[in-house]
mmCIF file of C-alpha atoms in Angstrom:
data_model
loop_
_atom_site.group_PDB
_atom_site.id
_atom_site.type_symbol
_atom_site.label_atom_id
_atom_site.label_comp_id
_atom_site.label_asym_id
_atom_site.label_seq_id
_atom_site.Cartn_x
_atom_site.Cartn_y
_atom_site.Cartn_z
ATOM 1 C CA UNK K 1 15.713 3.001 -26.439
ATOM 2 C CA UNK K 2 13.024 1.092 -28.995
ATOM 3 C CA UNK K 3 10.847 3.141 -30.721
ATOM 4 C CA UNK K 4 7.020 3.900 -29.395
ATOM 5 C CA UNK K 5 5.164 1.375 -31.743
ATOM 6 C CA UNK K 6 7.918 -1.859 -30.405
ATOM 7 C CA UNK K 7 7.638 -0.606 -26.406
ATOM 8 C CA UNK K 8 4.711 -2.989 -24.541
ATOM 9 C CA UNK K 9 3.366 -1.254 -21.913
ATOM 10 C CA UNK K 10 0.660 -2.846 -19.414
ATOM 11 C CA UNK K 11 -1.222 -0.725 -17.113
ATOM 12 C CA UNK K 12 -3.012 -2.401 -14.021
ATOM 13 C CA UNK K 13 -6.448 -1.538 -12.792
ATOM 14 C CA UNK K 14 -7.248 -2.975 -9.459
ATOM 15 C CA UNK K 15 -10.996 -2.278 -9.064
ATOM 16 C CA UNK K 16 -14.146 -2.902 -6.044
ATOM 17 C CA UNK K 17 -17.371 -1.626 -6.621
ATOM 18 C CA UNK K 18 -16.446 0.788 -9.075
ATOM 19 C CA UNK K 19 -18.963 0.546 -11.915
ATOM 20 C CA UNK K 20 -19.727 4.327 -11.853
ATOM 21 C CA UNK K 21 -16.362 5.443 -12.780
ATOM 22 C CA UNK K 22 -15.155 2.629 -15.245
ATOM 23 C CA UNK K 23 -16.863 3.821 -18.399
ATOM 24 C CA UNK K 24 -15.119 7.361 -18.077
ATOM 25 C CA UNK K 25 -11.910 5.427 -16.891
ATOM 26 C CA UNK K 26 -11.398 3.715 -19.861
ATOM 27 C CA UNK K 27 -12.331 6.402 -22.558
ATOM 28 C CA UNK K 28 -9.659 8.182 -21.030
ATOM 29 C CA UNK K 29 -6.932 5.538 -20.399
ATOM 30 C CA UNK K 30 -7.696 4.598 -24.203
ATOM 31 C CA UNK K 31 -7.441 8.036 -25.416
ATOM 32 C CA UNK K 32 -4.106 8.286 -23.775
ATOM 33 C CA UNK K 33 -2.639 4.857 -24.550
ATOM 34 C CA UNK K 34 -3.687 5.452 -28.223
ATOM 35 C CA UNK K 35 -2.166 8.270 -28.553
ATOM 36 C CA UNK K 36 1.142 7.124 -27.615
ATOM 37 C CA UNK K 37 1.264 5.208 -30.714
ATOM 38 C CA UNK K 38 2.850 2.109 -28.465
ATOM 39 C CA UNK K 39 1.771 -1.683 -27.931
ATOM 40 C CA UNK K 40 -0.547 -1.813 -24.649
ATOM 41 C CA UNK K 41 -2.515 -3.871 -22.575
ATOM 42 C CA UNK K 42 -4.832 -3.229 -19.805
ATOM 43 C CA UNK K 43 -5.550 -5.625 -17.048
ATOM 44 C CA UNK K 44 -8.631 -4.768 -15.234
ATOM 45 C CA UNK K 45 -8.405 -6.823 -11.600
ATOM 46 C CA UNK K 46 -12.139 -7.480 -9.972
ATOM 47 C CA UNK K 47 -11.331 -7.331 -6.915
ATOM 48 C CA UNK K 48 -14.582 -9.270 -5.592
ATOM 49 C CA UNK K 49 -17.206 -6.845 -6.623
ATOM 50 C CA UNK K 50 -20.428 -6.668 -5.511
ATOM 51 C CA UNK K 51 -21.457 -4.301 -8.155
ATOM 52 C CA UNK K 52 -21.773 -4.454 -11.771
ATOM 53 C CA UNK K 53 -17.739 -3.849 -12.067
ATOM 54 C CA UNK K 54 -17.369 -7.499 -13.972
ATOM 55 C CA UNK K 55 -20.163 -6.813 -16.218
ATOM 56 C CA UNK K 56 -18.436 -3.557 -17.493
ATOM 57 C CA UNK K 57 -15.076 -5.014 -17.579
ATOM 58 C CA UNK K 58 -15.969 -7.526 -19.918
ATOM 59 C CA UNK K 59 -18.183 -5.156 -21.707
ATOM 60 C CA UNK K 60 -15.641 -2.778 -23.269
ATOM 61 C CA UNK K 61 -14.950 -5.465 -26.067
ATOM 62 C CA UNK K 62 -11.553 -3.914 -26.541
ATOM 63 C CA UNK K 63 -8.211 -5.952 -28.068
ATOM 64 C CA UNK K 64 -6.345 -4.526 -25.875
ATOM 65 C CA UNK K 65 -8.543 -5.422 -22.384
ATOM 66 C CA UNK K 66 -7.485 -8.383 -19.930
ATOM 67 C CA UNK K 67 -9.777 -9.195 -16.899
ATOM 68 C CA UNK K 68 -8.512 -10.959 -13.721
ATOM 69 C CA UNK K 69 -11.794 -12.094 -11.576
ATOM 70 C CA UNK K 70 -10.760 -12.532 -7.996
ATOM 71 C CA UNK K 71 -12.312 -15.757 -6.346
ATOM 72 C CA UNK K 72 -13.418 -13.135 -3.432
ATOM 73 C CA UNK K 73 -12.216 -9.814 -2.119
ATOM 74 C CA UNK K 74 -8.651 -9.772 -1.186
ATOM 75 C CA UNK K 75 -7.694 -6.329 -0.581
ATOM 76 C CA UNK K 76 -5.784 -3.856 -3.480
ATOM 77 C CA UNK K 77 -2.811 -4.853 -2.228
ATOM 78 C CA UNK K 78 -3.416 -9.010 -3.274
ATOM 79 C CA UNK K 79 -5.097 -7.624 -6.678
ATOM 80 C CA UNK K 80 -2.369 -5.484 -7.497
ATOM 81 C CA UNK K 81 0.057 -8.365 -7.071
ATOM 82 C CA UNK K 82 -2.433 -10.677 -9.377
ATOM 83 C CA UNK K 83 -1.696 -7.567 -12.169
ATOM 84 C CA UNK K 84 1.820 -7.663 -11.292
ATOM 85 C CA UNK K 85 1.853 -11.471 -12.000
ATOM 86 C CA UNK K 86 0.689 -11.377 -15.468
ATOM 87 C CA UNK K 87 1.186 -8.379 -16.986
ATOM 88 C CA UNK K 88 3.491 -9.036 -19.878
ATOM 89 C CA UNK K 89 4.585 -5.434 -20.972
ATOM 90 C CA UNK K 90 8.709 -3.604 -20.920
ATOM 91 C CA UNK K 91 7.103 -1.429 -18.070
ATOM 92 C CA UNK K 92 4.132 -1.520 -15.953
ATOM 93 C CA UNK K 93 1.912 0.802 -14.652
ATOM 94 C CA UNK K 94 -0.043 0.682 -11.605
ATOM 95 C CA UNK K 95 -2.988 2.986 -11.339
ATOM 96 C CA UNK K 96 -6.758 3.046 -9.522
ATOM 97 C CA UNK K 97 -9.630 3.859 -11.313
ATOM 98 C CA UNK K 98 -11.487 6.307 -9.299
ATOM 99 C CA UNK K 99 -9.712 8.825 -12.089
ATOM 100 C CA UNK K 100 -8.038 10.405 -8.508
ATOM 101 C CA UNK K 101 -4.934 9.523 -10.990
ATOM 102 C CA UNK K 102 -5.346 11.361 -13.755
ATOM 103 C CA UNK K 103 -4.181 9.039 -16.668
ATOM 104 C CA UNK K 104 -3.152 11.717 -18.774
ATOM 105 C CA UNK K 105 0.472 11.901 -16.279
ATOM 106 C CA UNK K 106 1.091 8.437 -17.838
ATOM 107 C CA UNK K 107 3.144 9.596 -21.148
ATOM 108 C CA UNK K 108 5.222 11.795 -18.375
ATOM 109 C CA UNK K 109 6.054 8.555 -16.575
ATOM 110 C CA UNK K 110 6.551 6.389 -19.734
ATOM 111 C CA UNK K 111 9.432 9.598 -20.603
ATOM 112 C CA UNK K 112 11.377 8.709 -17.185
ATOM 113 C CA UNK K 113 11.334 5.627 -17.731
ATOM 114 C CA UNK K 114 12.985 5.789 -21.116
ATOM 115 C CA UNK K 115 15.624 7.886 -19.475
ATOM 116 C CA UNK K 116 17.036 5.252 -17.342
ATOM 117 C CA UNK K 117 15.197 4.861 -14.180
ATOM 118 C CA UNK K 118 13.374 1.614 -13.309
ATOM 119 C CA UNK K 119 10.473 3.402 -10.729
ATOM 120 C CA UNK K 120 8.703 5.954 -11.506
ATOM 121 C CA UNK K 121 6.546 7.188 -8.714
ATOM 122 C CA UNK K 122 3.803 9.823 -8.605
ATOM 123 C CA UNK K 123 4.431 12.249 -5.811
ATOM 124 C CA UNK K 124 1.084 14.087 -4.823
ATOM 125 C CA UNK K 125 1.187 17.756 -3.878
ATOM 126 C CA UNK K 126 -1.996 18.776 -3.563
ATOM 127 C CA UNK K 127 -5.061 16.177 -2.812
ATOM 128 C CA UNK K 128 -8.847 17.493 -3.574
ATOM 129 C CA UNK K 129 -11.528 16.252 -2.617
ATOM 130 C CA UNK K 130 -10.386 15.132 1.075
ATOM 131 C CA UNK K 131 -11.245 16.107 4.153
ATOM 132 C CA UNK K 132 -8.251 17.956 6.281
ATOM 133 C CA UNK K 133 -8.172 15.360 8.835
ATOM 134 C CA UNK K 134 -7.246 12.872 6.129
ATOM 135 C CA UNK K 135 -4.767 14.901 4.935
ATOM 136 C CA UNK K 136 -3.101 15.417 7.932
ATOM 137 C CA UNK K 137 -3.538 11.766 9.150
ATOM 138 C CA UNK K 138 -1.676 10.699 5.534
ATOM 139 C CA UNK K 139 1.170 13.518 6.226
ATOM 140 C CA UNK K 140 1.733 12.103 9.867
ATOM 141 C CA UNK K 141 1.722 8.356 8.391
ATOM 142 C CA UNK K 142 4.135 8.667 5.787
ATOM 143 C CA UNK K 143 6.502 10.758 7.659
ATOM 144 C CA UNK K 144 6.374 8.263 10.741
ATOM 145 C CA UNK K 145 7.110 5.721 8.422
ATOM 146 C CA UNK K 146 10.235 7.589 6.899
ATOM 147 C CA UNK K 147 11.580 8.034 10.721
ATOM 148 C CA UNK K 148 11.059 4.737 11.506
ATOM 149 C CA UNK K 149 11.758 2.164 8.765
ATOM 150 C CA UNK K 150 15.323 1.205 6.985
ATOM 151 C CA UNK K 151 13.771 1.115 4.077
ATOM 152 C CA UNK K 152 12.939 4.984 2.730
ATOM 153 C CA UNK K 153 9.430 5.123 1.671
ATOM 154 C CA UNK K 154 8.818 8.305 -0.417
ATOM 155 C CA UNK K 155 6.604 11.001 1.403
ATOM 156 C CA UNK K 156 2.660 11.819 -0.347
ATOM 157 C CA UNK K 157 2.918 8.556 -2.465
ATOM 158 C CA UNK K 158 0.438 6.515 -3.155
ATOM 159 C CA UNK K 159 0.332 3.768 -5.860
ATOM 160 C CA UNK K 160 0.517 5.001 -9.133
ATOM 161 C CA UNK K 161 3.534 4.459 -10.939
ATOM 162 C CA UNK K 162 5.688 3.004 -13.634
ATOM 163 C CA UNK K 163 7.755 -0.056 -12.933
ATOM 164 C CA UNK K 164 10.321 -1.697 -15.091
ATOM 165 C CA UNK K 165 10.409 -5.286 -16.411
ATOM 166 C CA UNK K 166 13.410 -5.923 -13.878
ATOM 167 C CA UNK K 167 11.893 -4.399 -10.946
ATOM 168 C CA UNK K 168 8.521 -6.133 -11.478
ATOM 169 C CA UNK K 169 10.327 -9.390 -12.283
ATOM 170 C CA UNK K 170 11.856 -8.411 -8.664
ATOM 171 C CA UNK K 171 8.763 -7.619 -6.735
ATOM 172 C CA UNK K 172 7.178 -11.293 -8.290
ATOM 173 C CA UNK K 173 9.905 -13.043 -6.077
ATOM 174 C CA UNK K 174 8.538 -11.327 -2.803
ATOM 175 C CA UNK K 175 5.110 -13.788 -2.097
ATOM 176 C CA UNK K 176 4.894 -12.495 1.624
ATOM 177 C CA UNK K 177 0.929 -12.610 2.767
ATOM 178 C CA UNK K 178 0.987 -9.052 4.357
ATOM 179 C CA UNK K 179 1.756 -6.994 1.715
ATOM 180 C CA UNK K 180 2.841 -3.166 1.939
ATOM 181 C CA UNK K 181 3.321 -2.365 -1.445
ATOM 182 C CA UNK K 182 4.100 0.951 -0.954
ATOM 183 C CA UNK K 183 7.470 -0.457 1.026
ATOM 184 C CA UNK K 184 7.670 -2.968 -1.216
ATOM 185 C CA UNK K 185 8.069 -0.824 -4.320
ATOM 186 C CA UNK K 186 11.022 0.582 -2.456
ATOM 187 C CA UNK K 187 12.473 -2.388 -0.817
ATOM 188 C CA UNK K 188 13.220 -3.602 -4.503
ATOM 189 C CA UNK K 189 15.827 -0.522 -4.960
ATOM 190 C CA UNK K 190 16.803 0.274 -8.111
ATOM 191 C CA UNK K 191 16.852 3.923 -9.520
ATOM 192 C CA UNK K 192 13.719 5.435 -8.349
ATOM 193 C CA UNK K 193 12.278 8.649 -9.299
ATOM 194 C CA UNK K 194 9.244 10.932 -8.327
ATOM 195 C CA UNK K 195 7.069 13.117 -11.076
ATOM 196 C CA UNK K 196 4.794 15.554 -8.754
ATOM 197 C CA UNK K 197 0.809 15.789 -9.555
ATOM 198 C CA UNK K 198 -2.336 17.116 -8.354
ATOM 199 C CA UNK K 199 -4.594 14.406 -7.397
ATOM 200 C CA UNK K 200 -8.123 14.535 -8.836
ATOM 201 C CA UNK K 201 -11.296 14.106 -5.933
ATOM 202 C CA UNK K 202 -13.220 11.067 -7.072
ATOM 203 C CA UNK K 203 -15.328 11.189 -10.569
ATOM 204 C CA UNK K 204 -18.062 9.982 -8.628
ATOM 205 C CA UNK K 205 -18.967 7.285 -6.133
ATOM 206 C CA UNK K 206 -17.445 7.012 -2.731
ATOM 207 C CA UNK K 207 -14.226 5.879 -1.278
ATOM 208 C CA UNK K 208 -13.768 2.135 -0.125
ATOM 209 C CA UNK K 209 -11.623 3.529 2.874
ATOM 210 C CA UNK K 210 -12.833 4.508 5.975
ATOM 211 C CA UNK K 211 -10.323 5.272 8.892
ATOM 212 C CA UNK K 212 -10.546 1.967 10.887
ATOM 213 C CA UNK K 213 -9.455 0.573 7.509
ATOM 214 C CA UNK K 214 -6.893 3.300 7.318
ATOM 215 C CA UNK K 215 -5.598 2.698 10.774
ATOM 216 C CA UNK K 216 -5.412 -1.163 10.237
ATOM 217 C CA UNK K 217 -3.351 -0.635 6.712
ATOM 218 C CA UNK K 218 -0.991 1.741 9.027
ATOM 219 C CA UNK K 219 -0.787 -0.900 10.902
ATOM 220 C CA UNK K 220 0.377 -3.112 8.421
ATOM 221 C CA UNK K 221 3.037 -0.993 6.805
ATOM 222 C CA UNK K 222 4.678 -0.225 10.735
ATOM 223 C CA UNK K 223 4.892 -3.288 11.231
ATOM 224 C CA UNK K 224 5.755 -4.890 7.909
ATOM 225 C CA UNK K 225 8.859 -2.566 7.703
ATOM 226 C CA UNK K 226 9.942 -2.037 11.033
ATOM 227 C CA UNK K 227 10.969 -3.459 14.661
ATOM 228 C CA UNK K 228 10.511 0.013 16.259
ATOM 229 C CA UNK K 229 7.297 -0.991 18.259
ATOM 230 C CA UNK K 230 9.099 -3.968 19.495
ATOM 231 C CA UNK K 231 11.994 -1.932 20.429
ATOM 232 C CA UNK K 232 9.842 0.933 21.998
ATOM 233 C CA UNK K 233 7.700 -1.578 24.214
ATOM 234 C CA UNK K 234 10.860 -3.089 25.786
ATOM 235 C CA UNK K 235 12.315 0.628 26.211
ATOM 236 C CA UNK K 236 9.026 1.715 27.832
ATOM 237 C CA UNK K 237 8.930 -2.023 29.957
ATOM 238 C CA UNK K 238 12.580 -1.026 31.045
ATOM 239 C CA UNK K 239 11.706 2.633 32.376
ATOM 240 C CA UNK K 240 8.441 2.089 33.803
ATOM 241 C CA UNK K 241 10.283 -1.538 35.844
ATOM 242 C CA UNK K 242 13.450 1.215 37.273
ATOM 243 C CA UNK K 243 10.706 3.489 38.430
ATOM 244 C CA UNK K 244 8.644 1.016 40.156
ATOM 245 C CA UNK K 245 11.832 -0.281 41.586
ATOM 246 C CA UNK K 246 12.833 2.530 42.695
ATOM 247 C CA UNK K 247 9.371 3.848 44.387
ATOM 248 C CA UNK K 248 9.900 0.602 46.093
ATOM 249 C CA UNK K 249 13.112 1.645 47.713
ATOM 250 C CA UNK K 250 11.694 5.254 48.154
ATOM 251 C CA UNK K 251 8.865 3.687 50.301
ATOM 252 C CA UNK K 252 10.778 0.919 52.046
ATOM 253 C CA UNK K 253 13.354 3.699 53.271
ATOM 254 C CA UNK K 254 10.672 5.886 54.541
ATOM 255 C CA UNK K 255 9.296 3.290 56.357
ATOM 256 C CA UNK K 256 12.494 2.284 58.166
ATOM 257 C CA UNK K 257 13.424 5.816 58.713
ATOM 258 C CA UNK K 258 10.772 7.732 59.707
ATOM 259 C CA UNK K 259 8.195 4.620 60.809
ATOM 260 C CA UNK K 260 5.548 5.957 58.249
ATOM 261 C CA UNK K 261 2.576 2.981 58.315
ATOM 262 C CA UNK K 262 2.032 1.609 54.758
ATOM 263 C CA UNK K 263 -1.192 3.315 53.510
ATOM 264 C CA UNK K 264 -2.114 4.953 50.137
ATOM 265 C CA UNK K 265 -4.802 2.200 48.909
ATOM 266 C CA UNK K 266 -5.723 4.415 46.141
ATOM 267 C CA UNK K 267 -2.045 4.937 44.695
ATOM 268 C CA UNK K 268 -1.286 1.547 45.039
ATOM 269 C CA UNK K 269 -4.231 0.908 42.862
ATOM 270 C CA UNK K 270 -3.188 3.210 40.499
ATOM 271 C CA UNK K 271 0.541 1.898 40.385
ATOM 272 C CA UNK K 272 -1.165 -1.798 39.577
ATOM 273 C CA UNK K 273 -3.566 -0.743 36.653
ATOM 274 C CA UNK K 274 -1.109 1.293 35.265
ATOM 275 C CA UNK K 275 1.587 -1.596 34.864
ATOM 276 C CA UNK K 276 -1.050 -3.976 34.112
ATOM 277 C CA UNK K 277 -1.676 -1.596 31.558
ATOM 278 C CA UNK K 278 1.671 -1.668 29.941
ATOM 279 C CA UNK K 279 2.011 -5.181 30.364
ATOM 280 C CA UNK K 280 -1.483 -5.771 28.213
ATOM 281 C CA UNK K 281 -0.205 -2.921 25.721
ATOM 282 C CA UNK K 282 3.208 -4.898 25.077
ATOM 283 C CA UNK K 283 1.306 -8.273 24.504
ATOM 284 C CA UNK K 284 -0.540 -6.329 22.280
ATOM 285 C CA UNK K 285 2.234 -5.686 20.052
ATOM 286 C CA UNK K 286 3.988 -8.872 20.436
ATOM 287 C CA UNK K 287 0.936 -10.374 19.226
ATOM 288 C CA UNK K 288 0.510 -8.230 15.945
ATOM 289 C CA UNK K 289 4.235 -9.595 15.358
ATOM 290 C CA UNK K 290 3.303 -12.778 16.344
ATOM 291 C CA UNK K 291 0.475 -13.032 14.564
ATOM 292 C CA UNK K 292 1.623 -12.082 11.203
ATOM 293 C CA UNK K 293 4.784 -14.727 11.551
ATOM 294 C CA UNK K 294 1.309 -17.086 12.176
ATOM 295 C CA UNK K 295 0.152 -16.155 8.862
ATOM 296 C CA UNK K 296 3.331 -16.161 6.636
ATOM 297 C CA UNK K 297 4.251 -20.018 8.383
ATOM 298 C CA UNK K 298 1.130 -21.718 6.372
ATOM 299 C CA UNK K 299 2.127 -20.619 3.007
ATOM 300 C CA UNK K 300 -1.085 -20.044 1.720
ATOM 301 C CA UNK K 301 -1.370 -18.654 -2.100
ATOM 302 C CA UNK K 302 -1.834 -15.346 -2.322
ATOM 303 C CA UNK K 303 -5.272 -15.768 -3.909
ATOM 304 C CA UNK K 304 -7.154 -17.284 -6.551
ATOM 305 C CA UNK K 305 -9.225 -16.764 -9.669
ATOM 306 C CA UNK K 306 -12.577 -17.024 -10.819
ATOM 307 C CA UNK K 307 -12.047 -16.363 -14.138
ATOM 308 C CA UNK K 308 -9.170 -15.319 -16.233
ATOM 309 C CA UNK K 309 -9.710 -13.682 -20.188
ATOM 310 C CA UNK K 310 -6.498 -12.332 -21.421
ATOM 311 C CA UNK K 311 -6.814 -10.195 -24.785
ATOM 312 C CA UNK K 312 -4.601 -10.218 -27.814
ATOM 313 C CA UNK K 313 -3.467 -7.322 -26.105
ATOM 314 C CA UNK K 314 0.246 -6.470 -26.719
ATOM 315 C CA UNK K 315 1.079 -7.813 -30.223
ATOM 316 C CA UNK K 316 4.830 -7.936 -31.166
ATOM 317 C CA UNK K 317 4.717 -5.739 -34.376
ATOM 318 C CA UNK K 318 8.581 -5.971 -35.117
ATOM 319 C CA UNK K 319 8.178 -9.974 -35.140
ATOM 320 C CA UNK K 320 5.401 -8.952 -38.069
ATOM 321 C CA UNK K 321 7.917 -6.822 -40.151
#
């Protein structure tokens, strides 16, 4: 492995209305970074601000600063990709910059890295600052996701982590338009690794996600990698069409039998609604299929940029010598 001063690290800041906790999220990334005595960059990606998060991005005058200015907002998913597509370091790092992350984990990550392994994930085990319903909605997500996708998508992890040159070169390849990262990362394979943290509560300002946007990016991942709703809405289709069937057999037998009249108006009401009801509910999730095949046919780009300043940044110091 190369020496600190010839490794070229970028780290990737996706960013939305975040001007209260840049200032302190720089000092420290800096403080860090410089102390590793290593070639660095940081890409800062506006994610369509509304704020003053541009202004301070471009006003940290630093060598080592790149800013990627999102034509709107796109989601942290589409800005992380933008970082991913022109960060030019060995290894990348993907963190946010509520300081949640602490930076200081980053020369732990750097160390796995060096030791052979291409992702290096942060594995919370404690979360501050959040509410217990959160936490238990996040515990039931990612272990529903374990059970039901083929690709294994490590429990209590979020997006901060170290990728390799190959695996990012790997994850620029994959230009779908609903992007999981967090299955992404994984999809990619390679050897894979988790360092365990306690995550910070925010430095200050307030959290972009609220649970309908929490339910919809659930949403996303379930059905980005996995068929299971599919499966289980034919399954349920199946059981519910046997038991009408064979109420329908139950009734017409009585009927012969025994001469009972027809009656029951309010059942029979019941029995309708209720398969309406899983009719509607399996369109439902044929649709969200459907929907996102829609989206990935027109081949849109990803996104676009308003503005683009890339810093001297990493400088080759061997090619100097």
């Amino acid at each position: 492995m190369r020496k600190n001063d010839e490794i070229k690290i970028s780290i990737i800041v996706p960013a939305y209305d975040e001007e209260e906790v840049l200032p302190e999220f720089h000092k420290r990334i800096n403080t860090v970074m410089t102390d590793l005595a290593t070639n660095f960059e940081v890409i800062y990606v506006n994610d369509g601000s509304r704020d003053r998060t541009l202004e301070i991005m471009h006003s940290f005058a630093d060598p080592h600063v790149s800013v990627i200015d999102l034509s709107r907002n796109f989601g942290k998913e589409i800005a992380m990709t933008a970082g991913l597509d022109h960060a030019r370091g060995d290894s990348v790092i993907v963190i946010d910059a509520d300081l949640q992350d602490p930076p200081e984990l980053i020369p732990e990550l750097i160390n796995k890295w060096k030791e052979g392994f291409d992702v290096v994930y942060a594995k919370r085990i404690r979360r501050d600052g959040e509410t217990a319903l959160k936490k238990l909605t996040a515990k039931t997500f990612y272990r529903m996701m374990k059970s039901v996708s083929r690709v294994e998508i490590p429990e209590d992890t979020g997006d901060f982590r170290l990728l390799s040159r190959r695996a990012v070169d790997s994850l620029k390849e994959l230009r779908e338009t609903h992007r999981f990262m967090k299955g992404l990362f994984s999809w990619i394979g390679f050897a894979q690794i988790a360092v365990p943290y306690h995550r910070d509560p925010r430095l200050a300002g307030k959290t972009k996600w609220n649970y309908w946007k929490l339910w919809n990016f659930a949403l996303e991942g379930l059905t980005s990698f996995s068929i299971i709703p599919l499966k289980l809405a034919t399954y349920f289709g199946l059981f519910t069409a046997i038991g009408a069937f064979s109420y329908a057999v139950f009734i017409i037998y009585k009927t012969l039998v025994f001469g009972d009249p027809v009656r029951g108006y309010p059942s029979l009401m019941v029995v309708i609604l209720f398969l309406g009801g899983v009719q509607m509910m399996s369109l439902g999730i044929i649709g969200e299929y459907l929907g996102r095949v829609f989206n990935e046919t027109k081949k849109r780009p990803l996104y676009f940029i308003n503005s683009l300043t890339i810093a001297p940044g990493i400088v080759d110091k061997s090619a100097k010598a």
